[in-house]
PDB file of C-alpha atoms (C1' of nucleotides) in Angstrom:
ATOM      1  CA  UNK A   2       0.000   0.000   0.000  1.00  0.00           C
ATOM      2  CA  UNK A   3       1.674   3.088   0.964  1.00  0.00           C
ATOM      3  CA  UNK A   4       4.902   3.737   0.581  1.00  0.00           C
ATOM      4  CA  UNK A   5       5.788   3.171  -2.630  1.00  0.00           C
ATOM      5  CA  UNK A   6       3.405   6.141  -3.209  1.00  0.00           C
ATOM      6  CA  UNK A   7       5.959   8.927  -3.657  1.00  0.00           C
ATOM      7  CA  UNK A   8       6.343   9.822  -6.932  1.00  0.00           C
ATOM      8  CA  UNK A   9       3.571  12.161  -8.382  1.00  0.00           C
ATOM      9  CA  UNK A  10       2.679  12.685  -4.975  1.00  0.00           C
ATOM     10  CA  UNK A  11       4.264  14.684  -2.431  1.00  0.00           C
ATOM     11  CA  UNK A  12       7.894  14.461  -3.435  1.00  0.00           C
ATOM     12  CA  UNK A  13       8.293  17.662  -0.765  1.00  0.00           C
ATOM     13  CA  UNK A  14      10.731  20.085  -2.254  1.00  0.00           C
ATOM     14  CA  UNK A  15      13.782  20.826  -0.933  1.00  0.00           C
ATOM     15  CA  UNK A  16      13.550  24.887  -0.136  1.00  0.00           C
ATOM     16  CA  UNK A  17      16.839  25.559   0.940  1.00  0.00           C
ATOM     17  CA  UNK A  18      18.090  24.177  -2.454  1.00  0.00           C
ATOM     18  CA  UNK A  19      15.937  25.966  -4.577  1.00  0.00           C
ATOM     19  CA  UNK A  20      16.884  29.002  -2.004  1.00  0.00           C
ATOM     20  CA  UNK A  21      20.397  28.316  -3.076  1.00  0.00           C
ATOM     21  CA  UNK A  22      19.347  27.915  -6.854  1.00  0.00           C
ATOM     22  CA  UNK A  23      17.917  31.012  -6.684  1.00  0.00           C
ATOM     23  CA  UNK A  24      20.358  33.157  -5.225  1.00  0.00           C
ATOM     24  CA  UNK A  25      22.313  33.438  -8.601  1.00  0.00           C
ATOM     25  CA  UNK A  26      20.405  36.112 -10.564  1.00  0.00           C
ATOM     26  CA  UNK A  27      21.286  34.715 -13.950  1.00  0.00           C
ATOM     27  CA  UNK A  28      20.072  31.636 -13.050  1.00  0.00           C
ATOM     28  CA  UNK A  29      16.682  33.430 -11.721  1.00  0.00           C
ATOM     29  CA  UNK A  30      16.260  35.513 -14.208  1.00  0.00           C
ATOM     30  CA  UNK A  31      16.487  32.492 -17.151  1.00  0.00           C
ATOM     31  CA  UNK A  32      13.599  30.760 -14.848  1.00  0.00           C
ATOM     32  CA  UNK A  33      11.820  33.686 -15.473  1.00  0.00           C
ATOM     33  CA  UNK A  34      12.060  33.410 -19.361  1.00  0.00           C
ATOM     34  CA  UNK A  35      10.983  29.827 -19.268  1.00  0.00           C
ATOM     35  CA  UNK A  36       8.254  30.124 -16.924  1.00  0.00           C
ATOM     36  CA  UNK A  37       6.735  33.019 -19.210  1.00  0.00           C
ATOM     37  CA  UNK A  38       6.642  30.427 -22.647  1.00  0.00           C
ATOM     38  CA  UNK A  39       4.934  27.111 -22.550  1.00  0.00           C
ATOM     39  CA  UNK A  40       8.052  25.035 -23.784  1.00  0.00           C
ATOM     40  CA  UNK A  41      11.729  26.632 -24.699  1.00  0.00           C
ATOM     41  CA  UNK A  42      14.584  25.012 -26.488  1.00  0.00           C
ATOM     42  CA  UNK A  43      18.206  25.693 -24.640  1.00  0.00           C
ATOM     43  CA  UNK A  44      18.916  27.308 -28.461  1.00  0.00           C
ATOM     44  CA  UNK A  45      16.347  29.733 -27.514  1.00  0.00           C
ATOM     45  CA  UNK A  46      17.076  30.305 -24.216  1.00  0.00           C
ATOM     46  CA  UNK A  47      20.313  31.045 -25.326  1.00  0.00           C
ATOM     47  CA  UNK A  48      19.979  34.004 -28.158  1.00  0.00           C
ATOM     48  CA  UNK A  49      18.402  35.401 -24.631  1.00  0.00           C
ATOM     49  CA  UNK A  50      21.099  35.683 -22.333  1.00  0.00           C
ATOM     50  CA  UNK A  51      25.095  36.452 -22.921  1.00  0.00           C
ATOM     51  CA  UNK A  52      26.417  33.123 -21.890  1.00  0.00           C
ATOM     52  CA  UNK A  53      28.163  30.042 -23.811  1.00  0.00           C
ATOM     53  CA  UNK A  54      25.996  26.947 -24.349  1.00  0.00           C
ATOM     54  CA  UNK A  55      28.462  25.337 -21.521  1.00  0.00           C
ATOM     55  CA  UNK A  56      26.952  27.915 -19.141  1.00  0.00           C
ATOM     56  CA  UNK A  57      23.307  27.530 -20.082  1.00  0.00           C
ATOM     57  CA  UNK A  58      23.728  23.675 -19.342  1.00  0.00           C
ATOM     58  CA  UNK A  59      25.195  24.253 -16.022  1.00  0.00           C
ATOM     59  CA  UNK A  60      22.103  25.991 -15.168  1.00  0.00           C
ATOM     60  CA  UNK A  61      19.835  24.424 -16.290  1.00  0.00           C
ATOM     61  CA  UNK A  62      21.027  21.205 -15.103  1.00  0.00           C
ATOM     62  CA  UNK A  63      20.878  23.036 -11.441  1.00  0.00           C
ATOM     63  CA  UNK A  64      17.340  23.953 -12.175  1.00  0.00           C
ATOM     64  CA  UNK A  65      16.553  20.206 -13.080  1.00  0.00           C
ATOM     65  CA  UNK A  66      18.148  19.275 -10.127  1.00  0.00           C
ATOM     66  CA  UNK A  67      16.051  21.538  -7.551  1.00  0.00           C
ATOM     67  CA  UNK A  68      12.933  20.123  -9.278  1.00  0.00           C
ATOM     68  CA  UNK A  69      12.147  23.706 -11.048  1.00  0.00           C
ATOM     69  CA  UNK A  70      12.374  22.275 -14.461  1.00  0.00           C
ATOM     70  CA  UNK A  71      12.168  19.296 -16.915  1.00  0.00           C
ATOM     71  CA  UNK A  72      14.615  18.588 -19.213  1.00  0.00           C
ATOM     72  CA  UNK A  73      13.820  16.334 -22.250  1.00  0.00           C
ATOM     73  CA  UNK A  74      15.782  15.469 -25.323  1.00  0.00           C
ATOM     74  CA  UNK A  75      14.038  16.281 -28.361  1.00  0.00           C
ATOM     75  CA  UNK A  76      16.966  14.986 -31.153  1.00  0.00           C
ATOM     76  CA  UNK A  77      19.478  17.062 -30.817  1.00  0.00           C
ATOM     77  CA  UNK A  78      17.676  19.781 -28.852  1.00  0.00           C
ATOM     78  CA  UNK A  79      16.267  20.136 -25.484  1.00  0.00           C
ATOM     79  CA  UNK A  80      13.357  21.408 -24.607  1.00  0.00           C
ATOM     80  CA  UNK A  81      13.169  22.960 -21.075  1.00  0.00           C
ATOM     81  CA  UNK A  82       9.299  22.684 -19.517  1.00  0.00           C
ATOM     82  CA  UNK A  83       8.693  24.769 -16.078  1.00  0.00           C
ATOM     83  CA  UNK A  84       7.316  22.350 -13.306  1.00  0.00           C
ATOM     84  CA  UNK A  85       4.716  24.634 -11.759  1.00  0.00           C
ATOM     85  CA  UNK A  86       3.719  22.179  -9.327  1.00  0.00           C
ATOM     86  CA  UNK A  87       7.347  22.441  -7.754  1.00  0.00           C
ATOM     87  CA  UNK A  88       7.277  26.289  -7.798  1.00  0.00           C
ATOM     88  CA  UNK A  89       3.901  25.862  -6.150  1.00  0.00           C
ATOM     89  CA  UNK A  90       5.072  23.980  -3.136  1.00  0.00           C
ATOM     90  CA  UNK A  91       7.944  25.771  -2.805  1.00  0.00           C
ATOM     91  CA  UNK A  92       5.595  29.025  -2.092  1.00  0.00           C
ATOM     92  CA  UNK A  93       3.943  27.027  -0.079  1.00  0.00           C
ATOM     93  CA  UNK A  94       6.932  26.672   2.362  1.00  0.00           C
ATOM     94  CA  UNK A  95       7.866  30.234   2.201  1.00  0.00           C
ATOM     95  CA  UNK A  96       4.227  30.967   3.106  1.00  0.00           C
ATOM     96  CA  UNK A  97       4.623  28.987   6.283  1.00  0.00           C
ATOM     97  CA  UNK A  98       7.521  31.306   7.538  1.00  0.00           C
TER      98      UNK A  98
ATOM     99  CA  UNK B1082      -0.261  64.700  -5.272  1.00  0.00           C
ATOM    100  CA  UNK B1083       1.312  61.527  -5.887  1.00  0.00           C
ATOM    101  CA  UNK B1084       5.080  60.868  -6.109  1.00  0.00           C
ATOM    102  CA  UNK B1085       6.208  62.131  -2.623  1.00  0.00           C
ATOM    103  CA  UNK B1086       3.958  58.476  -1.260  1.00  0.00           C
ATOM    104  CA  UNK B1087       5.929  55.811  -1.333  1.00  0.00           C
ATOM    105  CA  UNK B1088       7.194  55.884   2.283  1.00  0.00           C
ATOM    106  CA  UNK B1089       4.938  53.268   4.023  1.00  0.00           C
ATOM    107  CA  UNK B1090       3.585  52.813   0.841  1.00  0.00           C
ATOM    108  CA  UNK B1091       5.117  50.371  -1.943  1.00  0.00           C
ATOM    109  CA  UNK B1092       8.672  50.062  -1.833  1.00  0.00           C
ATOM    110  CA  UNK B1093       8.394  47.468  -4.383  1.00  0.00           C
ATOM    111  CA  UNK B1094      10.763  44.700  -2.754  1.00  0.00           C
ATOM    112  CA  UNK B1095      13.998  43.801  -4.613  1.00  0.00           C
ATOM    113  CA  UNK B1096      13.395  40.383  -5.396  1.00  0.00           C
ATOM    114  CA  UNK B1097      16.778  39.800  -6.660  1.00  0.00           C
ATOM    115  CA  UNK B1098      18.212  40.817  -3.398  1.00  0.00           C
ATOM    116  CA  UNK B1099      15.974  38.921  -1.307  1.00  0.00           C
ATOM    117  CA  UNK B1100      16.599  35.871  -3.603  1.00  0.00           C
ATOM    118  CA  UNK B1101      20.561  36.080  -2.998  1.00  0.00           C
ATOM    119  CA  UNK B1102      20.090  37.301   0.492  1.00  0.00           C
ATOM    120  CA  UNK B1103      18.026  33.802   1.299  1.00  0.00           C
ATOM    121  CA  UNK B1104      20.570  32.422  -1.085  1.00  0.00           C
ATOM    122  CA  UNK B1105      22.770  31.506   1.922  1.00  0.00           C
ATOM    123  CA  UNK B1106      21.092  28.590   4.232  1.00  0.00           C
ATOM    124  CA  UNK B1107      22.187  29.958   7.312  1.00  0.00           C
ATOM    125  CA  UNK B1108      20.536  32.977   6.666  1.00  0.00           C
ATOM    126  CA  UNK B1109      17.486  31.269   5.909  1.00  0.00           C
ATOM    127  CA  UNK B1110      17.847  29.636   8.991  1.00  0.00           C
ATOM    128  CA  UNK B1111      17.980  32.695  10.977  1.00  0.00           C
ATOM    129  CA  UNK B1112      15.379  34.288   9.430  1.00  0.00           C
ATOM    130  CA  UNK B1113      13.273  31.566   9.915  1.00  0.00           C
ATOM    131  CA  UNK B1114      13.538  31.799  13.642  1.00  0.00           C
ATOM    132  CA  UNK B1115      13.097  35.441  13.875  1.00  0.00           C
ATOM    133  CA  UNK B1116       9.809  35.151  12.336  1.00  0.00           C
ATOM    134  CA  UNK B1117       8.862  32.511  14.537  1.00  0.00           C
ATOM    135  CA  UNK B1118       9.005  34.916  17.680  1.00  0.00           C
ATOM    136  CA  UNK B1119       7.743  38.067  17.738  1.00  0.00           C
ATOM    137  CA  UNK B1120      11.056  40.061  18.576  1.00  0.00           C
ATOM    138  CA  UNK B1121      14.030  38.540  18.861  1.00  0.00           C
ATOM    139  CA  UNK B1122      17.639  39.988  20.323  1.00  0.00           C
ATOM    140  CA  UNK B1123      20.832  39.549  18.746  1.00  0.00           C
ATOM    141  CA  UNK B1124      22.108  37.321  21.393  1.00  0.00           C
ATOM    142  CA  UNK B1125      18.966  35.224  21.704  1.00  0.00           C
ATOM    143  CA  UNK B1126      19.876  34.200  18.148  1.00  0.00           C
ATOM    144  CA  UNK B1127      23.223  33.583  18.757  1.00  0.00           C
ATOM    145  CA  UNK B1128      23.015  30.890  21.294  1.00  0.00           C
ATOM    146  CA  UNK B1129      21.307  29.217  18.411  1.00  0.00           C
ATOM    147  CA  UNK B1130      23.562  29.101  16.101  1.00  0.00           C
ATOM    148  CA  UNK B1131      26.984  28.084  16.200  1.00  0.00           C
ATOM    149  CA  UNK B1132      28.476  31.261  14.604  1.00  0.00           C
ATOM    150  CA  UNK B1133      30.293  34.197  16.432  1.00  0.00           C
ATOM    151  CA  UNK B1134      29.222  37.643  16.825  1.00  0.00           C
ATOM    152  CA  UNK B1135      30.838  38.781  14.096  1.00  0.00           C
ATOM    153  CA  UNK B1136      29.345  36.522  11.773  1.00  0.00           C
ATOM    154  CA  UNK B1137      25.664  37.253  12.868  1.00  0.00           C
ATOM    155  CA  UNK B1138      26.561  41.447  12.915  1.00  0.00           C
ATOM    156  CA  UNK B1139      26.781  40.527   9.382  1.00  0.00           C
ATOM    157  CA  UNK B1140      24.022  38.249   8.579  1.00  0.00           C
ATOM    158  CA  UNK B1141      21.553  40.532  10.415  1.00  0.00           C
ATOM    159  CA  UNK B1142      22.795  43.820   8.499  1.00  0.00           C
ATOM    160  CA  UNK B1143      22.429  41.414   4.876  1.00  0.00           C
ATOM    161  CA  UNK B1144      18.851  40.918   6.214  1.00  0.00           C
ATOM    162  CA  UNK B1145      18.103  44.702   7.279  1.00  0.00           C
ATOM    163  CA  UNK B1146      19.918  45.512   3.620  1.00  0.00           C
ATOM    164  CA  UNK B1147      17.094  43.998   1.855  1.00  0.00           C
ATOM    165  CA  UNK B1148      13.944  45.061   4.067  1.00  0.00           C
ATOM    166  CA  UNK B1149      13.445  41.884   5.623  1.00  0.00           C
ATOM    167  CA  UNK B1150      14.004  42.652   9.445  1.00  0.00           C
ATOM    168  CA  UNK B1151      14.225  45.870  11.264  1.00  0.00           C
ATOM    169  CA  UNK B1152      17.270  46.372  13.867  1.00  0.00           C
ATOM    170  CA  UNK B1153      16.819  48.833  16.501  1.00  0.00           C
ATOM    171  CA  UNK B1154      19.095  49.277  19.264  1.00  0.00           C
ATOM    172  CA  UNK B1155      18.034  49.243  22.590  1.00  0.00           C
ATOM    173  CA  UNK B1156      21.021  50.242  24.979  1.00  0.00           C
ATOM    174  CA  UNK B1157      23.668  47.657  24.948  1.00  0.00           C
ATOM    175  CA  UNK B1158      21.237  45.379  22.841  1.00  0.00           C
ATOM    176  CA  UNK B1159      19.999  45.231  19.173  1.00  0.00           C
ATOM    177  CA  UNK B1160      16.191  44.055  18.777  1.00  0.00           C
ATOM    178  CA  UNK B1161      15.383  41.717  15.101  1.00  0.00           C
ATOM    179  CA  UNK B1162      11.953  42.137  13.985  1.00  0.00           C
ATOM    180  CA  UNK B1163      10.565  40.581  10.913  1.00  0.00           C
ATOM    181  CA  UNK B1164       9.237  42.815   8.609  1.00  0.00           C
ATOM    182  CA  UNK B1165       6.612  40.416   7.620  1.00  0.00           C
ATOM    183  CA  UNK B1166       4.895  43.452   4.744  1.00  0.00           C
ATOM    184  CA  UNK B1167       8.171  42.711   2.847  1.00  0.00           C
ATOM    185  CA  UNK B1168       8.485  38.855   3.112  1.00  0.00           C
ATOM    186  CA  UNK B1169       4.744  39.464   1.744  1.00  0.00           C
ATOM    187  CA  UNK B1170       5.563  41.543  -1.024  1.00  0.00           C
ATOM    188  CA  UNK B1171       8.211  39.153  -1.939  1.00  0.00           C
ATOM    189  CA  UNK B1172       6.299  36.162  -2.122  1.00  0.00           C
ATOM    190  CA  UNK B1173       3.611  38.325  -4.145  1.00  0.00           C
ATOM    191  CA  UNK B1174       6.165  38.935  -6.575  1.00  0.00           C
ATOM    192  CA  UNK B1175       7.760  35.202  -6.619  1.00  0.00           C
ATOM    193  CA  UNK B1176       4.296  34.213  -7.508  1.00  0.00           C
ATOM    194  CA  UNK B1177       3.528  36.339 -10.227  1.00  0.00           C
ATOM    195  CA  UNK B1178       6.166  33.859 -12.480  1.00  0.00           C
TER     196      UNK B1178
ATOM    197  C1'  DT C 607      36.434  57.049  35.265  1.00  0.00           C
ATOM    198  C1'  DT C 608      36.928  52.421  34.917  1.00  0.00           C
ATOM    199  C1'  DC C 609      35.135  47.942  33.824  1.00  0.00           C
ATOM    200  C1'  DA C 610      32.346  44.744  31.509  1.00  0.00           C
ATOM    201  C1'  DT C 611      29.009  43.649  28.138  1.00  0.00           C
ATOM    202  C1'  DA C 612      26.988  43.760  23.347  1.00  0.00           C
ATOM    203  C1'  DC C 613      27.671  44.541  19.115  1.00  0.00           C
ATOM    204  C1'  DT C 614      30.279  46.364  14.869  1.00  0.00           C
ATOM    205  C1'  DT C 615      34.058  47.009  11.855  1.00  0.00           C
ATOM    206  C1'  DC C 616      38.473  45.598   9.795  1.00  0.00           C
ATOM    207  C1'  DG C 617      41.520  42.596   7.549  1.00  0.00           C
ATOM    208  C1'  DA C 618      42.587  38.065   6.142  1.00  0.00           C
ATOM    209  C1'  DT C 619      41.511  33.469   4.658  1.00  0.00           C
ATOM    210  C1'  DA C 620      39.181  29.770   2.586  1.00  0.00           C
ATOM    211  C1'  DA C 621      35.503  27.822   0.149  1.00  0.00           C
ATOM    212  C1'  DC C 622      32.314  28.040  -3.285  1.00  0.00           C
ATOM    213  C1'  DC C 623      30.681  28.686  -7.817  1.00  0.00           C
ATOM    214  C1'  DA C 624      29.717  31.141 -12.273  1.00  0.00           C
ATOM    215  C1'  DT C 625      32.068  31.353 -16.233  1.00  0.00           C
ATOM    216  C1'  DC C 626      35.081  30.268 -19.912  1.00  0.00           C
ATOM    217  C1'  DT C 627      37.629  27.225 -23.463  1.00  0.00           C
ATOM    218  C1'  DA C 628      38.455  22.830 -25.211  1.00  0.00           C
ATOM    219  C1'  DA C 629      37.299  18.266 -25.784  1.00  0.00           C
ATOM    220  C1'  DT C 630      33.430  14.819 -25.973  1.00  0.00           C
ATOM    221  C1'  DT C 631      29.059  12.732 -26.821  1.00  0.00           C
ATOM    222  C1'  DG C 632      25.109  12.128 -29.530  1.00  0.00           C
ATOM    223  C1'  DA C 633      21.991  12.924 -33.354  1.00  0.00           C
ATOM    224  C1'  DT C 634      20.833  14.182 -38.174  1.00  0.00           C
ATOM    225  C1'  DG C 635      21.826  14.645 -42.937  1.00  0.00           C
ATOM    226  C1'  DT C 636      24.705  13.837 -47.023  1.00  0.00           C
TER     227       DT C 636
ATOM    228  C1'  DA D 365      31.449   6.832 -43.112  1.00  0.00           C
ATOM    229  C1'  DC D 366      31.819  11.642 -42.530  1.00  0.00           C
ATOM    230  C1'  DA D 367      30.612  16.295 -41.434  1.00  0.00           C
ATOM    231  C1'  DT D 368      27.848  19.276 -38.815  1.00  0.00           C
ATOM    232  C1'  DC D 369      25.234  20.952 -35.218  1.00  0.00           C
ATOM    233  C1'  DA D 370      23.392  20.772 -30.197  1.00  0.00           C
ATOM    234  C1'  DA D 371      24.463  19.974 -25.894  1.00  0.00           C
ATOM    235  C1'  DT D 372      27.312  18.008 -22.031  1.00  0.00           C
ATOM    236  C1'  DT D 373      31.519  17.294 -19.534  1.00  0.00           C
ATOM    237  C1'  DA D 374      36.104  18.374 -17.906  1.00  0.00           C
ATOM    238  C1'  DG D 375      39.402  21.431 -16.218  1.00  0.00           C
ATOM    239  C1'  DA D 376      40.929  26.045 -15.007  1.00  0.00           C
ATOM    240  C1'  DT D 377      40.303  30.638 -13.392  1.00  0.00           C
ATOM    241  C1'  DG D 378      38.438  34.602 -11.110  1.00  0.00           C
ATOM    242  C1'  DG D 379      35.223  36.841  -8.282  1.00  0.00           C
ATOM    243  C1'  DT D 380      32.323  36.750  -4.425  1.00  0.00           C
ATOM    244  C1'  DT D 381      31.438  36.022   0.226  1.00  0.00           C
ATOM    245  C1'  DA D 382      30.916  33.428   4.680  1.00  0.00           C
ATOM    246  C1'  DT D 383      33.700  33.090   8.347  1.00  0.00           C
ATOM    247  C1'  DC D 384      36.961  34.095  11.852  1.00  0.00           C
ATOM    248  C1'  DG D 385      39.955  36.699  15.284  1.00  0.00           C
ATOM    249  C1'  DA D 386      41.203  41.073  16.821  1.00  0.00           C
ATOM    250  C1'  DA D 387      40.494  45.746  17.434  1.00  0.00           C
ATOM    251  C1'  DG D 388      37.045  49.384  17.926  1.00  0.00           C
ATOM    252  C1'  DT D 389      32.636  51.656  19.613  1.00  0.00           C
ATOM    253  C1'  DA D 390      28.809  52.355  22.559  1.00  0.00           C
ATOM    254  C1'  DT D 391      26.259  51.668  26.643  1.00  0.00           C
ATOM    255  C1'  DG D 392      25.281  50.798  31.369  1.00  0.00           C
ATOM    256  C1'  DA D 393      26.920  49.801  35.908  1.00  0.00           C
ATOM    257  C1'  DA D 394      30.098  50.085  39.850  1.00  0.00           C
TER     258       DA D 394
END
DNA sequence: TTCATACTTCGATAACCATCTAATTGATGT
DNA sequence: ACATCAATTAGATGGTTATCGAAGTATGAA
């Protein structure tokens, strides 16, 4: 029975991670640009910011990591998706304070 | 008429700030337990955390820096308050992404 | 005025991390 | 198979900053 039952489920995000994430304003600021599209590619992410393509992986990998975004190979692209539902629960914590 | 009013009245939080100020766990941490009491003094806090005097003077003024507590000396001591209108503000802002 | 307490400021150090270049992996097209 | 393009990884470097100890500044008490 329970248990197991973890993975769309609570999952409980980590705030002082995403704190940490967060603290880098490049790194905020290029969560900003994907949570205003539906679906970005790390090509188009990248025309928007002044950083080499070994950069933009590096944060968006930290991103992925914190639970903030998905990350899905698309042939040779990427296509970066906002997880809401993360971002959500994460305001939820900060409401609690 | 207007311009002069923006003493008690917007501000407009620097999110950026906050983010890098809460970037740093301990911080978080401290912050955290300020808002949990109403009014807390510096040396409350420090038997806390396992940090010298120093290294709180510093925390605290990072906090104060970005509107998030108030410091106000009161003889020998320093009172913390939580200035709970910004931490709204902020997480008005956060949620508008 | 002298002492002790509470905090701040200064200067130095160490750790962390954003960033870069270069090399690598992986996928698509010729 | 080869070339090209997208992205990741590896390694190095520089800047930022959390932290400390020590010296400085108030403040209140003796």
């Amino acid at each position: 029975m329970a248990v197991k039952r973890e993975s769309a489920a609570k999952a409980a995000v980590d705030v002082q991670a995403i704190n940490r994430a967060l603290g880098d304003p490049r790194r905020f600021e290029i969560l900003q640009h994907i949570a205003a599209g539906q679906c970005v590619g790390c090509s188009a992410l990248r025309t928007e910011f002044p950083i080499t393509a070994a950069t933009m992986s590096h944060h968006l990998k930290e991103l992925e990591a914190v639970g903030l975004v998905d990350l899905t190979r698309n042939g040779k692209f990427v296509d970066v998706t906002f997880r809401r539902m993360t971002w959500q629960r994460y305001l939820a914590e900060l409401k609690k304070l």
